Amino acid sequence: MAISTAISPRHTVSGPVHAGGSAGPQGGASVTLRGIARAFGDKQVLRRVDLHIPAGQFVAIVGKSGCGKSTLLRLIVGLDQPTDGHITLSGVTAGEEKTAADGVRIMFQEPRLLPWERVRGNVEVGLGRDLPKAERQAVATRTLEAVGLGDRGGEWPSVLSGGQKQRVALARALASGPRLLALDEPLGALDALTRIDMQRLIEKVWSDQGFTAILVTHDVSEAIALADRILVIDQGTIAADLAVSSPRPRHRGDPELAALEGRIIDALFNDQAAGI
Amino acid sequence: MSDATLKPPAAATARTIAFPPEAALAPPVGERAPPGRIAGVSSALAGRIAGGNLIGWLVPALIVIVWEALSRIGYLQPNVLPAPSAIVAAAIRLTASGQLPESIGVSTLRALAGFVVGGGVGLALGLANGLSRLSEKLTDTSLQMVRNVPHLALIPLVILWFGIDEGAKLFLVALGVFFPMYINTLHGIRNVDPQLIEMGRIYGMKQGELFWRVILPGALPSIFVGLRYALGIMWLTLIVAETIAAESGIGHMAMQAREFLLVDVVMLSIIIYALLGKAADSIARLLERLSLQWHPAYRK
């Protein structure tokens, strides 16, 4: 598969993806949540969540469907407002319309590409209109190269495969050099092999660029493969906060990781049994 | 026919070039690949249009041949249904006298004027009501009530108001064209993927950029459906209006010919209407294909 060619060994890429871009990587943003609660009508989705994520950390949030993990992510990036508590990003209170300005980018389960713009145009969406056009194109091309799609910039999105579309979405998110990248189950719709490719790519750009990454997933093994730290969300609270200290790159099937995976899954299901 | 039968293999080859399974299999021409590919797609498109049109004209041609033959053997009476050659002769005669070009010009101008007014207002109101809840609440109920009146039922009233002037025809055409444009524009805007709009907001698009880059292109396929409907209604309305009351134009030419039992001219008028309608639709389809290249359904 061609995708594997895109995952070049780490030493071939030196420095940030787009050195020279005006919005270069500025390091990660730290995230602090204090007493965050969110209710939709009578349903209390999140209750008094306190959390600190240091700059540059890769955090995975796992939990069963409807546990509030996506809501937590949407609150952090400012797509939704908490009913109580407050959130700060690197000391600045998060709020509406701040996502772009604060260097926060989000990637969804769907690529959400504009079908009427070519691949490069879609990546340019991530750069805003302030940059001169020539520079936008140059940065978009470089970012596409970094995700292994350097020669597909002139294509329509509709001819790309699902994995390639998600790569374009990743390039769009990375183009402006974000300080916080929120990933809302971005690989949930991909097949197993493409998913492993994308996991490696995300890990690579994260270690190259040094942004803070928050990954929401229901795939425990994905969380373990990528994250420094895993938060298990259950019934609107953080049920477990586990550090994953294994060195990178991690190998699937590593017994230590497998044991951790078993513990997390046990935690998820024991809680469910206790909850009922 | 042979042209058409050759198409599928050619299209299949174009497809294998245009859709390499993965990036690594693409020819190593880098940035040059996409323009070449697009040129290939558009030339294939032109070929398909030509091929499709050839097949499309096959049945009309056959009908004309049979019709001419039946007239020649005296089966069809010339005062009931004149031969195609007689209609062509009438066309040449009227073109030479200048009446035919003038009538076509007058009718086309009327159609377009009504179309621009009605279509423009329909598009504008469709956009306004699609983008603003307030605007929709204010106007949509009234518009839906008016929509349920067949616009041709207003002919007596329109004649009372405008006489048989240009104003009457312009009003009727504009009214007929308005609703398909309005409804399809509104529907198009309503059906723009809300996830794309959310994406645009997250990426800091302002209202203007969001409209031009996300909402309008998303609504465009539906707007084109409205446009093609509107063009059909435009000719229909004009024919009725010109036939009932007009002092110039193709409808007037037909009614005048009826007085003098010139069946060939009546037939010619009907055929001219058919050709004008077909031409308008072809132009709309060409515009559709050009502006919706991104859409898989219009690319092939």
mmCIF file with all atom_site columns, C-alpha atoms in Angstrom, chain A residues 107-255:
data_model
loop_
_atom_site.group_PDB
_atom_site.id
_atom_site.type_symbol
_atom_site.label_atom_id
_atom_site.label_alt_id
_atom_site.label_comp_id
_atom_site.label_asym_id
_atom_site.label_entity_id
_atom_site.label_seq_id
_atom_site.pdbx_PDB_ins_code
_atom_site.Cartn_x
_atom_site.Cartn_y
_atom_site.Cartn_z
_atom_site.occupancy
_atom_site.B_iso_or_equiv
_atom_site.pdbx_formal_charge
_atom_site.auth_seq_id
_atom_site.auth_comp_id
_atom_site.auth_asym_id
_atom_site.auth_atom_id
_atom_site.pdbx_PDB_model_num
ATOM 1   C CA . MET A 1 107 ? -10.332 16.701 13.714 1.00 0.00 ? 107 MET A CA 1
ATOM 2   C CA . PHE A 1 108 ? -13.617 14.814 13.518 1.00 0.00 ? 108 PHE A CA 1
ATOM 3   C CA . GLN A 1 109 ? -14.621 11.288 12.677 1.00 0.00 ? 109 GLN A CA 1
ATOM 4   C CA . GLU A 1 110 ? -15.739 12.615 9.273  1.00 0.00 ? 110 GLU A CA 1
ATOM 5   C CA . PRO A 1 111 ? -13.074 14.396 7.218  1.00 0.00 ? 111 PRO A CA 1
ATOM 6   C CA . ARG A 1 112 ? -15.450 17.336 6.594  1.00 0.00 ? 112 ARG A CA 1
ATOM 7   C CA . LEU A 1 113 ? -13.607 18.385 3.440  1.00 0.00 ? 113 LEU A CA 1
ATOM 8   C CA . LEU A 1 114 ? -15.196 20.875 1.070  1.00 0.00 ? 114 LEU A CA 1
ATOM 9   C CA . PRO A 1 115 ? -16.023 18.670 -1.930 1.00 0.00 ? 115 PRO A CA 1
ATOM 10  C CA . TRP A 1 116 ? -15.939 21.666 -4.306 1.00 0.00 ? 116 TRP A CA 1
ATOM 11  C CA . GLU A 1 117 ? -12.393 22.634 -3.447 1.00 0.00 ? 117 GLU A CA 1
ATOM 12  C CA . ARG A 1 118 ? -9.370  20.672 -4.485 1.00 0.00 ? 118 ARG A CA 1
ATOM 13  C CA . VAL A 1 119 ? -7.245  18.937 -1.875 1.00 0.00 ? 119 VAL A CA 1
ATOM 14  C CA . ARG A 1 120 ? -4.765  21.813 -1.610 1.00 0.00 ? 120 ARG A CA 1
ATOM 15  C CA . GLY A 1 121 ? -7.609  24.322 -1.303 1.00 0.00 ? 121 GLY A CA 1
ATOM 16  C CA . ASN A 1 122 ? -9.010  22.298 1.575  1.00 0.00 ? 122 ASN A CA 1
ATOM 17  C CA . VAL A 1 123 ? -5.694  22.405 3.380  1.00 0.00 ? 123 VAL A CA 1
ATOM 18  C CA . GLU A 1 124 ? -5.543  26.170 2.785  1.00 0.00 ? 124 GLU A CA 1
ATOM 19  C CA . VAL A 1 125 ? -8.809  26.450 4.731  1.00 0.00 ? 125 VAL A CA 1
ATOM 20  C CA . GLY A 1 126 ? -6.660  25.761 7.802  1.00 0.00 ? 126 GLY A CA 1
ATOM 21  C CA . LEU A 1 127 ? -4.496  28.810 7.149  1.00 0.00 ? 127 LEU A CA 1
ATOM 22  C CA . GLY A 1 128 ? -6.982  31.640 7.195  1.00 0.00 ? 128 GLY A CA 1
ATOM 23  C CA . ARG A 1 129 ? -7.041  34.546 4.777  1.00 0.00 ? 129 ARG A CA 1
ATOM 24  C CA . ASP A 1 130 ? -4.358  36.721 6.320  1.00 0.00 ? 130 ASP A CA 1
ATOM 25  C CA . LEU A 1 131 ? -1.495  34.908 4.655  1.00 0.00 ? 131 LEU A CA 1
ATOM 26  C CA . PRO A 1 132 ? -0.628  35.869 1.041  1.00 0.00 ? 132 PRO A CA 1
ATOM 27  C CA . LYS A 1 133 ? -1.973  33.366 -1.470 1.00 0.00 ? 133 LYS A CA 1
ATOM 28  C CA . ALA A 1 134 ? 1.423   32.178 -2.691 1.00 0.00 ? 134 ALA A CA 1
ATOM 29  C CA . GLU A 1 135 ? 2.528   31.470 0.849  1.00 0.00 ? 135 GLU A CA 1
ATOM 30  C CA . ARG A 1 136 ? -0.751  29.707 1.648  1.00 0.00 ? 136 ARG A CA 1
ATOM 31  C CA . GLN A 1 137 ? -0.212  27.417 -1.310 1.00 0.00 ? 137 GLN A CA 1
ATOM 32  C CA . ALA A 1 138 ? 3.387   26.735 -0.344 1.00 0.00 ? 138 ALA A CA 1
ATOM 33  C CA . VAL A 1 139 ? 2.489   25.888 3.254  1.00 0.00 ? 139 VAL A CA 1
ATOM 34  C CA . ALA A 1 140 ? -0.424  23.725 2.100  1.00 0.00 ? 140 ALA A CA 1
ATOM 35  C CA . THR A 1 141 ? 1.847   21.815 -0.270 1.00 0.00 ? 141 THR A CA 1
ATOM 36  C CA . ARG A 1 142 ? 4.458   21.253 2.421  1.00 0.00 ? 142 ARG A CA 1
ATOM 37  C CA . THR A 1 143 ? 1.841   20.088 4.894  1.00 0.00 ? 143 THR A CA 1
ATOM 38  C CA . LEU A 1 144 ? 0.378   17.704 2.332  1.00 0.00 ? 144 LEU A CA 1
ATOM 39  C CA . GLU A 1 145 ? 3.847   16.279 1.784  1.00 0.00 ? 145 GLU A CA 1
ATOM 40  C CA . ALA A 1 146 ? 4.155   15.731 5.521  1.00 0.00 ? 146 ALA A CA 1
ATOM 41  C CA . VAL A 1 147 ? 1.026   13.572 5.520  1.00 0.00 ? 147 VAL A CA 1
ATOM 42  C CA . GLY A 1 148 ? 2.182   11.660 2.443  1.00 0.00 ? 148 GLY A CA 1
ATOM 43  C CA . LEU A 1 149 ? -0.141  13.281 -0.092 1.00 0.00 ? 149 LEU A CA 1
ATOM 44  C CA . GLY A 1 150 ? 2.285   15.710 -1.702 1.00 0.00 ? 150 GLY A CA 1
ATOM 45  C CA . ASP A 1 151 ? 1.277   14.709 -5.228 1.00 0.00 ? 151 ASP A CA 1
ATOM 46  C CA . ARG A 1 152 ? -2.504  14.784 -4.671 1.00 0.00 ? 152 ARG A CA 1
ATOM 47  C CA . GLY A 1 153 ? -2.955  18.519 -4.080 1.00 0.00 ? 153 GLY A CA 1
ATOM 48  C CA . GLY A 1 154 ? -4.802  19.052 -7.367 1.00 0.00 ? 154 GLY A CA 1
ATOM 49  C CA . GLU A 1 155 ? -7.345  16.265 -6.915 1.00 0.00 ? 155 GLU A CA 1
ATOM 50  C CA . TRP A 1 156 ? -10.979 16.580 -5.951 1.00 0.00 ? 156 TRP A CA 1
ATOM 51  C CA . PRO A 1 157 ? -11.595 15.106 -2.478 1.00 0.00 ? 157 PRO A CA 1
ATOM 52  C CA . SER A 1 158 ? -14.196 12.708 -3.888 1.00 0.00 ? 158 SER A CA 1
ATOM 53  C CA . VAL A 1 159 ? -11.542 10.614 -5.681 1.00 0.00 ? 159 VAL A CA 1
ATOM 54  C CA . LEU A 1 160 ? -9.612  9.959  -2.458 1.00 0.00 ? 160 LEU A CA 1
ATOM 55  C CA . SER A 1 161 ? -10.041 6.942  -0.196 1.00 0.00 ? 161 SER A CA 1
ATOM 56  C CA . GLY A 1 162 ? -11.383 7.335  3.333  1.00 0.00 ? 162 GLY A CA 1
ATOM 57  C CA . GLY A 1 163 ? -7.897  7.193  4.834  1.00 0.00 ? 163 GLY A CA 1
ATOM 58  C CA . GLN A 1 164 ? -6.542  9.740  2.364  1.00 0.00 ? 164 GLN A CA 1
ATOM 59  C CA . LYS A 1 165 ? -9.434  12.102 3.117  1.00 0.00 ? 165 LYS A CA 1
ATOM 60  C CA . GLN A 1 166 ? -8.587  11.887 6.824  1.00 0.00 ? 166 GLN A CA 1
ATOM 61  C CA . ARG A 1 167 ? -4.966  12.647 5.953  1.00 0.00 ? 167 ARG A CA 1
ATOM 62  C CA . VAL A 1 168 ? -6.125  15.790 4.167  1.00 0.00 ? 168 VAL A CA 1
ATOM 63  C CA . ALA A 1 169 ? -8.201  16.701 7.213  1.00 0.00 ? 169 ALA A CA 1
ATOM 64  C CA . LEU A 1 170 ? -5.106  16.165 9.366  1.00 0.00 ? 170 LEU A CA 1
ATOM 65  C CA . ALA A 1 171 ? -3.037  18.351 7.030  1.00 0.00 ? 171 ALA A CA 1
ATOM 66  C CA . ARG A 1 172 ? -5.708  21.060 7.254  1.00 0.00 ? 172 ARG A CA 1
ATOM 67  C CA . ALA A 1 173 ? -5.560  20.884 11.058 1.00 0.00 ? 173 ALA A CA 1
ATOM 68  C CA . LEU A 1 174 ? -1.754  20.959 11.107 1.00 0.00 ? 174 LEU A CA 1
ATOM 69  C CA . ALA A 1 175 ? -1.232  23.659 8.476  1.00 0.00 ? 175 ALA A CA 1
ATOM 70  C CA . SER A 1 176 ? -1.360  26.557 10.916 1.00 0.00 ? 176 SER A CA 1
ATOM 71  C CA . GLY A 1 177 ? 0.898   24.849 13.449 1.00 0.00 ? 177 GLY A CA 1
ATOM 72  C CA . PRO A 1 178 ? -1.699  24.326 16.208 1.00 0.00 ? 178 PRO A CA 1
ATOM 73  C CA . ARG A 1 179 ? -0.811  24.321 19.890 1.00 0.00 ? 179 ARG A CA 1
ATOM 74  C CA . LEU A 1 180 ? -3.645  21.977 20.756 1.00 0.00 ? 180 LEU A CA 1
ATOM 75  C CA . LEU A 1 181 ? -5.005  19.303 18.464 1.00 0.00 ? 181 LEU A CA 1
ATOM 76  C CA . ALA A 1 182 ? -8.289  17.740 19.505 1.00 0.00 ? 182 ALA A CA 1
ATOM 77  C CA . LEU A 1 183 ? -9.094  14.426 17.836 1.00 0.00 ? 183 LEU A CA 1
ATOM 78  C CA . ASP A 1 184 ? -12.710 13.315 18.107 1.00 0.00 ? 184 ASP A CA 1
ATOM 79  C CA . GLU A 1 185 ? -12.558 9.638  17.111 1.00 0.00 ? 185 GLU A CA 1
ATOM 80  C CA . PRO A 1 186 ? -10.805 10.601 13.876 1.00 0.00 ? 186 PRO A CA 1
ATOM 81  C CA . LEU A 1 187 ? -10.058 7.008  12.908 1.00 0.00 ? 187 LEU A CA 1
ATOM 82  C CA . GLY A 1 188 ? -13.359 5.443  13.882 1.00 0.00 ? 188 GLY A CA 1
ATOM 83  C CA . ALA A 1 189 ? -14.580 5.089  10.296 1.00 0.00 ? 189 ALA A CA 1
ATOM 84  C CA . LEU A 1 190 ? -11.364 3.624  8.860  1.00 0.00 ? 190 LEU A CA 1
ATOM 85  C CA . ASP A 1 191 ? -10.417 0.016  8.282  1.00 0.00 ? 191 ASP A CA 1
ATOM 86  C CA . ALA A 1 192 ? -7.977  -1.617 10.691 1.00 0.00 ? 192 ALA A CA 1
ATOM 87  C CA . LEU A 1 193 ? -4.801  -1.329 8.569  1.00 0.00 ? 193 LEU A CA 1
ATOM 88  C CA . THR A 1 194 ? -5.437  2.249  7.501  1.00 0.00 ? 194 THR A CA 1
ATOM 89  C CA . ARG A 1 195 ? -6.095  3.042  11.140 1.00 0.00 ? 195 ARG A CA 1
ATOM 90  C CA . ILE A 1 196 ? -2.668  1.750  12.194 1.00 0.00 ? 196 ILE A CA 1
ATOM 91  C CA . ASP A 1 197 ? -1.054  3.844  9.439  1.00 0.00 ? 197 ASP A CA 1
ATOM 92  C CA . MET A 1 198 ? -2.911  6.934  10.603 1.00 0.00 ? 198 MET A CA 1
ATOM 93  C CA . GLN A 1 199 ? -1.983  6.269  14.239 1.00 0.00 ? 199 GLN A CA 1
ATOM 94  C CA . ARG A 1 200 ? 1.682   6.207  13.285 1.00 0.00 ? 200 ARG A CA 1
ATOM 95  C CA . LEU A 1 201 ? 1.291   9.379  11.262 1.00 0.00 ? 201 LEU A CA 1
ATOM 96  C CA . ILE A 1 202 ? -0.434  11.191 14.125 1.00 0.00 ? 202 ILE A CA 1
ATOM 97  C CA . GLU A 1 203 ? 2.257   10.037 16.549 1.00 0.00 ? 203 GLU A CA 1
ATOM 98  C CA . LYS A 1 204 ? 4.966   11.237 14.170 1.00 0.00 ? 204 LYS A CA 1
ATOM 99  C CA . VAL A 1 205 ? 3.546   14.729 13.611 1.00 0.00 ? 205 VAL A CA 1
ATOM 100 C CA . TRP A 1 206 ? 2.853   15.058 17.321 1.00 0.00 ? 206 TRP A CA 1
ATOM 101 C CA . SER A 1 207 ? 6.453   14.245 18.237 1.00 0.00 ? 207 SER A CA 1
ATOM 102 C CA . ASP A 1 208 ? 7.754   16.524 15.443 1.00 0.00 ? 208 ASP A CA 1
ATOM 103 C CA . GLN A 1 209 ? 5.617   19.527 16.252 1.00 0.00 ? 209 GLN A CA 1
ATOM 104 C CA . GLY A 1 210 ? 5.196   19.264 19.996 1.00 0.00 ? 210 GLY A CA 1
ATOM 105 C CA . PHE A 1 211 ? 1.546   20.307 20.223 1.00 0.00 ? 211 PHE A CA 1
ATOM 106 C CA . THR A 1 212 ? -0.746  19.060 22.964 1.00 0.00 ? 212 THR A CA 1
ATOM 107 C CA . ALA A 1 213 ? -2.972  16.262 21.690 1.00 0.00 ? 213 ALA A CA 1
ATOM 108 C CA . ILE A 1 214 ? -6.288  15.125 23.124 1.00 0.00 ? 214 ILE A CA 1
ATOM 109 C CA . LEU A 1 215 ? -7.698  12.008 21.510 1.00 0.00 ? 215 LEU A CA 1
ATOM 110 C CA . VAL A 1 216 ? -11.214 10.814 22.181 1.00 0.00 ? 216 VAL A CA 1
ATOM 111 C CA . THR A 1 217 ? -11.626 7.182  21.254 1.00 0.00 ? 217 THR A CA 1
ATOM 112 C CA . HIS A 1 218 ? -13.541 4.071  22.168 1.00 0.00 ? 218 HIS A CA 1
ATOM 113 C CA . ASP A 1 219 ? -10.643 1.930  20.980 1.00 0.00 ? 219 ASP A CA 1
ATOM 114 C CA . VAL A 1 220 ? -8.593  1.146  24.094 1.00 0.00 ? 220 VAL A CA 1
ATOM 115 C CA . SER A 1 221 ? -5.670  -0.284 22.126 1.00 0.00 ? 221 SER A CA 1
ATOM 116 C CA . GLU A 1 222 ? -5.500  2.907  20.055 1.00 0.00 ? 222 GLU A CA 1
ATOM 117 C CA . ALA A 1 223 ? -5.365  4.956  23.229 1.00 0.00 ? 223 ALA A CA 1
ATOM 118 C CA . ILE A 1 224 ? -2.550  2.796  24.573 1.00 0.00 ? 224 ILE A CA 1
ATOM 119 C CA . ALA A 1 225 ? -0.594  2.937  21.321 1.00 0.00 ? 225 ALA A CA 1
ATOM 120 C CA . LEU A 1 226 ? -0.607  6.721  21.204 1.00 0.00 ? 226 LEU A CA 1
ATOM 121 C CA . ALA A 1 227 ? -1.128  8.334  24.586 1.00 0.00 ? 227 ALA A CA 1
ATOM 122 C CA . ASP A 1 228 ? 1.129   9.386  27.465 1.00 0.00 ? 228 ASP A CA 1
ATOM 123 C CA . ARG A 1 229 ? -1.894  9.326  29.675 1.00 0.00 ? 229 ARG A CA 1
ATOM 124 C CA . ILE A 1 230 ? -5.299  7.720  29.525 1.00 0.00 ? 230 ILE A CA 1
ATOM 125 C CA . LEU A 1 231 ? -8.408  9.120  31.150 1.00 0.00 ? 231 LEU A CA 1
ATOM 126 C CA . VAL A 1 232 ? -11.318 6.742  31.606 1.00 0.00 ? 232 VAL A CA 1
ATOM 127 C CA . ILE A 1 233 ? -14.593 8.636  31.686 1.00 0.00 ? 233 ILE A CA 1
ATOM 128 C CA . ASP A 1 234 ? -17.610 7.027  33.241 1.00 0.00 ? 234 ASP A CA 1
ATOM 129 C CA . GLN A 1 235 ? -20.951 8.538  34.184 1.00 0.00 ? 235 GLN A CA 1
ATOM 130 C CA . GLY A 1 236 ? -19.696 12.057 33.685 1.00 0.00 ? 236 GLY A CA 1
ATOM 131 C CA . THR A 1 237 ? -16.571 11.862 35.827 1.00 0.00 ? 237 THR A CA 1
ATOM 132 C CA . ILE A 1 238 ? -12.975 10.791 35.398 1.00 0.00 ? 238 ILE A CA 1
ATOM 133 C CA . ALA A 1 239 ? -13.077 7.230  36.680 1.00 0.00 ? 239 ALA A CA 1
ATOM 134 C CA . ALA A 1 240 ? -9.390  6.530  36.150 1.00 0.00 ? 240 ALA A CA 1
ATOM 135 C CA . ASP A 1 241 ? -6.299  8.521  35.209 1.00 0.00 ? 241 ASP A CA 1
ATOM 136 C CA . LEU A 1 242 ? -3.488  6.230  34.046 1.00 0.00 ? 242 LEU A CA 1
ATOM 137 C CA . ALA A 1 243 ? 0.004   7.064  32.838 1.00 0.00 ? 243 ALA A CA 1
ATOM 138 C CA . VAL A 1 244 ? 1.446   5.042  29.960 1.00 0.00 ? 244 VAL A CA 1
ATOM 139 C CA . SER A 1 245 ? 5.197   5.165  30.303 1.00 0.00 ? 245 SER A CA 1
ATOM 140 C CA . SER A 1 246 ? 6.259   2.605  27.669 1.00 0.00 ? 246 SER A CA 1
ATOM 141 C CA . PRO A 1 247 ? 8.839   3.984  25.258 1.00 0.00 ? 247 PRO A CA 1
ATOM 142 C CA . ARG A 1 248 ? 7.871   4.926  21.715 1.00 0.00 ? 248 ARG A CA 1
ATOM 143 C CA . PRO A 1 249 ? 7.427   3.628  19.110 1.00 0.00 ? 249 PRO A CA 1
ATOM 144 C CA . ARG A 1 250 ? 5.258   1.115  20.857 1.00 0.00 ? 250 ARG A CA 1
ATOM 145 C CA . HIS A 1 251 ? 4.804   -2.357 19.499 1.00 0.00 ? 251 HIS A CA 1
ATOM 146 C CA . ARG A 1 252 ? 1.394   -3.869 19.315 1.00 0.00 ? 252 ARG A CA 1
ATOM 147 C CA . GLY A 1 253 ? 1.319   -7.075 21.301 1.00 0.00 ? 253 GLY A CA 1
ATOM 148 C CA . ASP A 1 254 ? 3.813   -5.838 23.881 1.00 0.00 ? 254 ASP A CA 1
ATOM 149 C CA . PRO A 1 255 ? 2.783   -7.830 27.009 1.00 0.00 ? 255 PRO A CA 1
#
